[in-house]
Coordinates of C-alpha atoms and ligand atoms in Angstrom, one line a residue:
M1 CA -26.1 23.8 -20.2
R2 CA -24.5 21.3 -22.2
H3 CA -25.7 17.7 -23.1
I4 CA -23.7 15.4 -23.4
N5 CA -23.8 11.9 -25.4
S6 CA -20.2 11.4 -26.8
L7 CA -18.2 9.7 -24.6
T8 CA -14.8 10.4 -25.8
N9 CA -16.0 14.1 -24.6
P10 CA -12.5 15.8 -22.8
T11 CA -14.7 16.7 -20.3
V12 CA -16.6 13.5 -19.4
K13 CA -12.7 11.8 -19.8
S14 CA -11.4 14.6 -17.4
L15 CA -14.2 13.9 -14.9
R16 CA -13.4 10.0 -15.2
A17 CA -9.7 10.4 -14.5
L18 CA -10.7 12.3 -11.0
H19 CA -11.2 8.3 -10.3
E20 CA -7.8 8.3 -9.8
R21 CA -5.8 10.1 -7.5
K22 CA -2.7 11.7 -10.0
Y23 CA -5.5 13.3 -12.2
R24 CA -7.3 14.7 -9.0
R25 CA -3.6 16.3 -7.4
Q26 CA -3.0 17.8 -11.2
S27 CA -6.5 19.9 -11.1
G28 CA -7.1 19.7 -7.7
L29 CA -10.9 18.1 -7.7
F30 CA -12.8 15.1 -6.8
L31 CA -16.0 13.5 -7.2
A32 CA -19.0 12.8 -5.5
E33 CA -21.6 10.8 -6.8
G34 CA -25.7 10.5 -5.6
M35 CA -28.4 13.5 -4.5
R36 CA -28.0 13.2 -1.5
I37 CA -23.9 13.8 -0.4
V38 CA -23.8 15.9 -3.0
M39 CA -27.0 18.1 -2.1
E40 CA -25.4 17.1 1.2
A41 CA -22.0 19.0 -0.2
V42 CA -24.0 21.8 -1.8
D43 CA -26.0 22.8 1.8
L44 CA -22.5 23.2 3.8
G45 CA -21.4 25.7 1.8
W46 CA -19.7 23.8 -1.0
S47 CA -19.3 25.0 -4.5
P48 CA -19.3 22.8 -7.0
K49 CA -17.0 22.9 -10.3
H50 CA -18.9 20.5 -12.9
L51 CA -22.3 19.0 -11.9
A52 CA -23.1 16.1 -14.5
F53 CA -27.2 14.4 -13.8
L54 CA -29.4 12.4 -16.7
D55 CA -30.4 14.5 -18.8
G56 CA -34.8 14.8 -18.3
R57 CA -33.5 14.8 -14.8
Q58 CA -34.2 19.4 -15.4
D59 CA -37.4 19.1 -13.6
D60 CA -37.0 17.2 -10.8
P61 CA -37.5 19.8 -7.3
L62 CA -34.0 17.9 -6.4
V63 CA -31.8 18.5 -9.2
G64 CA -33.5 21.5 -10.0
R65 CA -31.6 23.3 -6.5
L66 CA -28.2 21.9 -7.6
I67 CA -28.8 23.2 -11.9
K68 CA -29.2 26.7 -9.4
A69 CA -25.9 26.3 -6.8
A70 CA -24.4 24.9 -9.8
D71 CA -25.5 28.1 -11.6
A72 CA -24.6 30.8 -9.2
A73 CA -20.7 29.0 -8.3
D74 CA -20.2 29.5 -12.2
A75 CA -20.1 25.9 -12.6
E76 CA -20.7 23.3 -15.8
C77 CA -24.0 22.0 -15.8
L78 CA -23.7 18.7 -18.3
A79 CA -27.0 17.1 -19.0
V80 CA -26.0 13.4 -19.6
S81 CA -26.4 9.9 -21.4
H82 CA -26.5 7.1 -18.9
D83 CA -24.0 5.5 -20.3
V84 CA -21.6 9.4 -20.0
L85 CA -23.0 9.1 -16.4
A86 CA -22.0 4.8 -16.6
K87 CA -18.3 6.1 -18.0
I88 CA -18.3 8.5 -15.2
S89 CA -19.1 6.7 -12.8
H90 CA -17.3 3.3 -14.2
K91 CA -20.7 2.1 -12.9
D92 CA -23.8 0.1 -15.4
N93 CA -25.7 0.9 -12.6
P94 CA -24.4 5.1 -12.1
Q95 CA -26.2 7.5 -9.8
A96 CA -28.4 10.7 -11.8
V97 CA -26.3 12.5 -10.2
V98 CA -21.7 13.3 -10.4
A99 CA -20.6 16.5 -9.1
S100 CA -16.6 17.9 -9.0
F101 CA -15.3 19.7 -6.1
A102 CA -12.1 21.7 -5.0
E103 CA -10.1 19.2 -2.6
T104 CA -9.4 22.0 0.5
W105 CA -6.8 20.4 2.9
H106 CA -5.7 22.4 6.1
G107 CA -2.7 22.5 8.1
F108 CA -2.1 21.4 11.2
D109 CA -2.6 25.0 12.9
Q110 CA -6.1 24.3 12.5
V111 CA -5.4 21.0 15.1
I112 CA -3.2 23.1 17.4
T113 CA -6.0 26.5 17.7
S114 CA -9.7 23.9 18.7
N115 CA -10.5 22.3 21.1
G116 CA -12.8 19.6 20.3
V117 CA -11.8 15.9 19.0
W118 CA -9.7 14.5 15.9
V119 CA -8.6 11.5 15.0
A120 CA -5.1 10.6 13.6
L121 CA -4.8 7.4 11.4
D122 CA -1.7 6.1 10.8
R123 CA -1.0 5.0 7.0
V124 CA -5.0 3.9 7.3
R125 CA -4.6 1.7 3.8
D126 CA -9.0 0.8 3.0
P127 CA -11.1 3.9 1.6
G128 CA -13.4 1.8 3.2
N129 CA -12.2 2.4 6.6
L130 CA -11.4 6.1 6.2
G131 CA -15.0 6.7 4.7
T132 CA -16.3 4.8 7.7
I133 CA -14.1 6.8 10.3
M134 CA -14.9 10.5 9.1
R135 CA -18.5 9.2 8.9
S136 CA -18.3 7.5 12.5
V137 CA -15.6 11.6 14.0
D138 CA -18.6 13.4 11.9
A139 CA -21.5 11.7 14.2
A140 CA -19.6 11.4 17.0
G141 CA -20.0 15.9 16.2
G142 CA -15.3 16.0 16.0
E143 CA -13.8 18.1 13.9
G144 CA -11.8 16.0 12.1
V145 CA -9.2 13.5 10.7
I146 CA -5.5 13.8 10.7
L147 CA -3.8 12.0 7.7
I148 CA -0.6 10.2 9.2
G149 CA 2.2 9.3 6.8
D150 CA 1.7 7.2 3.8
C151 CA -2.2 7.3 4.0
T152 CA -4.9 6.6 1.4
D153 CA -7.1 10.0 -0.4
G154 CA -9.6 11.6 1.6
F155 CA -11.2 13.1 -1.5
S156 CA -10.7 9.3 -3.3
V157 CA -14.2 8.7 -5.0
E158 CA -14.7 5.1 -2.4
A159 CA -13.4 7.1 0.5
V160 CA -16.7 10.6 0.1
R161 CA -19.2 7.6 -0.2
A162 CA -17.8 4.9 2.3
S163 CA -18.4 8.4 4.1
M164 CA -21.8 9.1 2.0
G165 CA -21.1 12.7 2.7
A166 CA -19.5 13.1 6.0
C167 CA -16.4 14.3 4.3
F168 CA -18.3 17.6 3.4
N169 CA -18.5 18.4 8.0
L170 CA -15.1 17.9 8.3
K171 CA -11.0 19.2 7.7
L172 CA -9.3 17.0 6.2
V173 CA -5.3 17.7 8.1
E174 CA -2.4 15.4 5.4
I175 CA 1.1 15.2 7.8
S176 CA 4.4 13.5 7.3
E177 CA 4.9 11.0 10.8
D178 CA 7.8 13.7 11.3
A179 CA 5.7 16.5 11.2
F180 CA 3.1 15.3 13.4
L181 CA 6.1 14.6 15.8
E182 CA 7.4 17.5 15.2
A183 CA 4.2 19.5 15.5
L184 CA 3.0 18.0 19.1
P185 CA 4.9 19.9 21.9
S186 CA 2.1 23.2 20.7
W187 CA -0.8 20.8 20.9
N188 CA -2.0 21.6 24.8
G189 CA -5.1 18.9 24.3
R190 CA -4.8 15.2 25.3
L191 CA -3.0 12.3 22.8
I192 CA -4.5 9.1 23.0
G193 CA -3.1 6.3 21.2
T194 CA -4.6 2.5 20.5
S195 CA -3.5 -0.6 20.5
L196 CA -3.5 -3.8 21.3
A197 CA -0.5 -4.1 23.3
A198 CA -1.8 -1.6 26.0
S199 CA -2.2 -3.1 29.6
V200 CA -5.1 0.4 30.0
D201 CA -8.9 -0.7 28.6
Y202 CA -10.2 2.4 27.1
R203 CA -12.7 3.2 29.8
Q204 CA -9.9 4.3 32.3
A205 CA -8.9 6.7 29.8
D206 CA -8.9 10.6 30.2
W207 CA -11.5 11.2 27.5
A208 CA -11.5 15.3 27.9
A209 CA -11.4 18.5 25.1
P210 CA -9.1 18.8 23.2
L211 CA -8.0 15.5 22.3
I212 CA -6.4 13.2 19.6
I213 CA -7.4 9.8 19.2
M214 CA -4.5 7.8 17.1
M215 CA -4.9 4.3 15.3
G216 CA -2.0 2.4 14.0
N217 CA -2.1 0.8 10.5
E218 CA -4.5 -2.2 9.6
Q219 CA -1.9 -4.3 9.0
A220 CA 1.0 -3.1 11.2
G221 CA -0.9 -0.9 14.3
L222 CA 1.2 2.1 15.6
T223 CA 4.9 3.2 14.5
D224 CA 6.7 3.5 17.6
A225 CA 7.8 6.6 17.7
L226 CA 4.4 7.2 17.4
T227 CA 3.0 5.2 20.7
A228 CA 5.8 6.3 22.1
A229 CA 4.3 10.2 21.4
A230 CA 0.4 8.6 22.8
K231 CA 0.5 9.8 26.6
Q232 CA -1.9 7.8 27.3
L233 CA -1.9 4.2 25.8
I234 CA -5.2 2.6 25.3
R235 CA -7.3 -1.3 24.3
M236 CA -10.8 -2.4 23.8
P237 CA -10.4 -6.4 25.7
M238 CA -10.9 -9.1 23.2
L239 CA -13.2 -11.9 24.0
G240 CA -13.4 -14.4 21.7
R241 CA -10.0 -15.8 19.3
S242 CA -10.4 -12.1 16.8
D243 CA -6.5 -10.8 18.3
S244 CA -7.8 -7.5 16.9
L245 CA -10.7 -5.2 16.2
N246 CA -11.1 -3.5 12.5
L247 CA -9.9 -0.8 12.8
A248 CA -12.9 1.7 12.1
V249 CA -15.2 -0.3 14.8
A250 CA -12.2 0.4 17.4
T251 CA -12.2 4.3 15.9
G252 CA -16.0 4.0 16.4
I253 CA -16.3 2.7 20.0
A254 CA -12.8 5.8 20.9
L255 CA -14.9 8.5 19.0
Y256 CA -17.9 7.1 21.4
E257 CA -16.3 6.6 25.0
Y258 CA -15.4 10.2 24.0
V259 CA -19.3 10.7 23.4
R260 CA -20.0 9.6 27.0
H261 CA -17.5 11.9 28.9
E262 CA -18.0 14.7 27.1
H263 CA -21.6 14.7 25.6
P264 CA -23.3 12.7 28.7
D265 CA -26.5 14.7 28.3
K266 CA -26.7 13.2 24.4
A267 CA -24.9 9.5 25.3
Ligands
LIG301 N1 -1.8 -6.3 14.3 C1 -2.3 -4.7 14.3 C2 -1.4 -4.8 15.3 O1 -0.8 -5.8 15.9 O2 -2.1 -3.7 16.5 C3 -3.6 -4.2 14.0 C4 -4.2 -3.6 13.6 S1 -5.7 -3.3 13.5 C5 -6.5 -4.3 12.6 C6 -5.8 -1.3 13.9 C7 -5.8 -0.5 14.2 O3 -7.1 -0.8 15.1 C8 -4.8 -0.5 15.6 O4 -4.0 -0.7 15.2 C9 -5.6 0.4 16.6 O5 -5.4 0.9 16.7 C10 -6.9 -0.4 16.5 N2 -7.6 -1.1 17.1 C11 -7.8 -2.9 17.0 N3 -8.7 -3.1 17.6 C12 -8.2 -2.8 19.2 C13 -8.1 -2.9 20.2 N4 -8.7 -4.1 21.2 N5 -7.7 -2.0 21.5 C14 -7.9 -1.1 20.6 N6 -7.3 -0.9 19.3 C15 -7.3 -1.0 18.8

């Protein structure tokens, strides 16, 4: 274990750099903050590469568990000052624990061979939406999230934070729109698209798994090509003056309609 007070320490700088996508891609690492989220990752079998915690907390039993897991994974263990944690976290009031993990991306073959439910997001831009959706997919017992086209990063600090650790229990797939459309004929399950222009009420759809629920970009909705690829196109009724639901809210409603159909004993 190393004790670090210096804000210019190279490891501190490299952990701080993980707030930027460019450095995450270069290093293959991402950051998770907070005892609960880091513990969730470790409990699910993820191995930390770095573990930084507030110096003096070594005797806390939970921090002790994380140090043990970090040692077992040969991770760098850093007992750091409050200011160093604040620098790594970009926050004045940082969490007492920050860890880095290796980004794990899955191929579309994982979707093809799965019997569960996936959410496919077309060019999702907001990391808060993405994290919230990951949390909902996990809550609904889903397999993972397919990021189609130019999406916000599933391993950004904001997305990981908003997922409340659900990202560690899901598979993340990145794919271009062309590759997704090319791979679809190999998919034996259902593909439900969601659109404000659809005429079918979401309660009328066939929600049986294996299933991909496809959601559109926050501003533009689904592209024409993705809309055309959806075997079923559904909408949620809008009764007031708002013209659409928030993307993450619409995804949650769709996922729980799936739960109601496929897991009636739990719904
Ligand atoms: N202006 C966009 C449009 O015309 O599609 C609004 C996009 S909406 C904020 C983001 C995504 O959430 C939509 O593409 C769709 O997937 C889903 N969504 C939101 N409200 C919905 C509704 N009432 N019915 C079906 N899907 C909805």
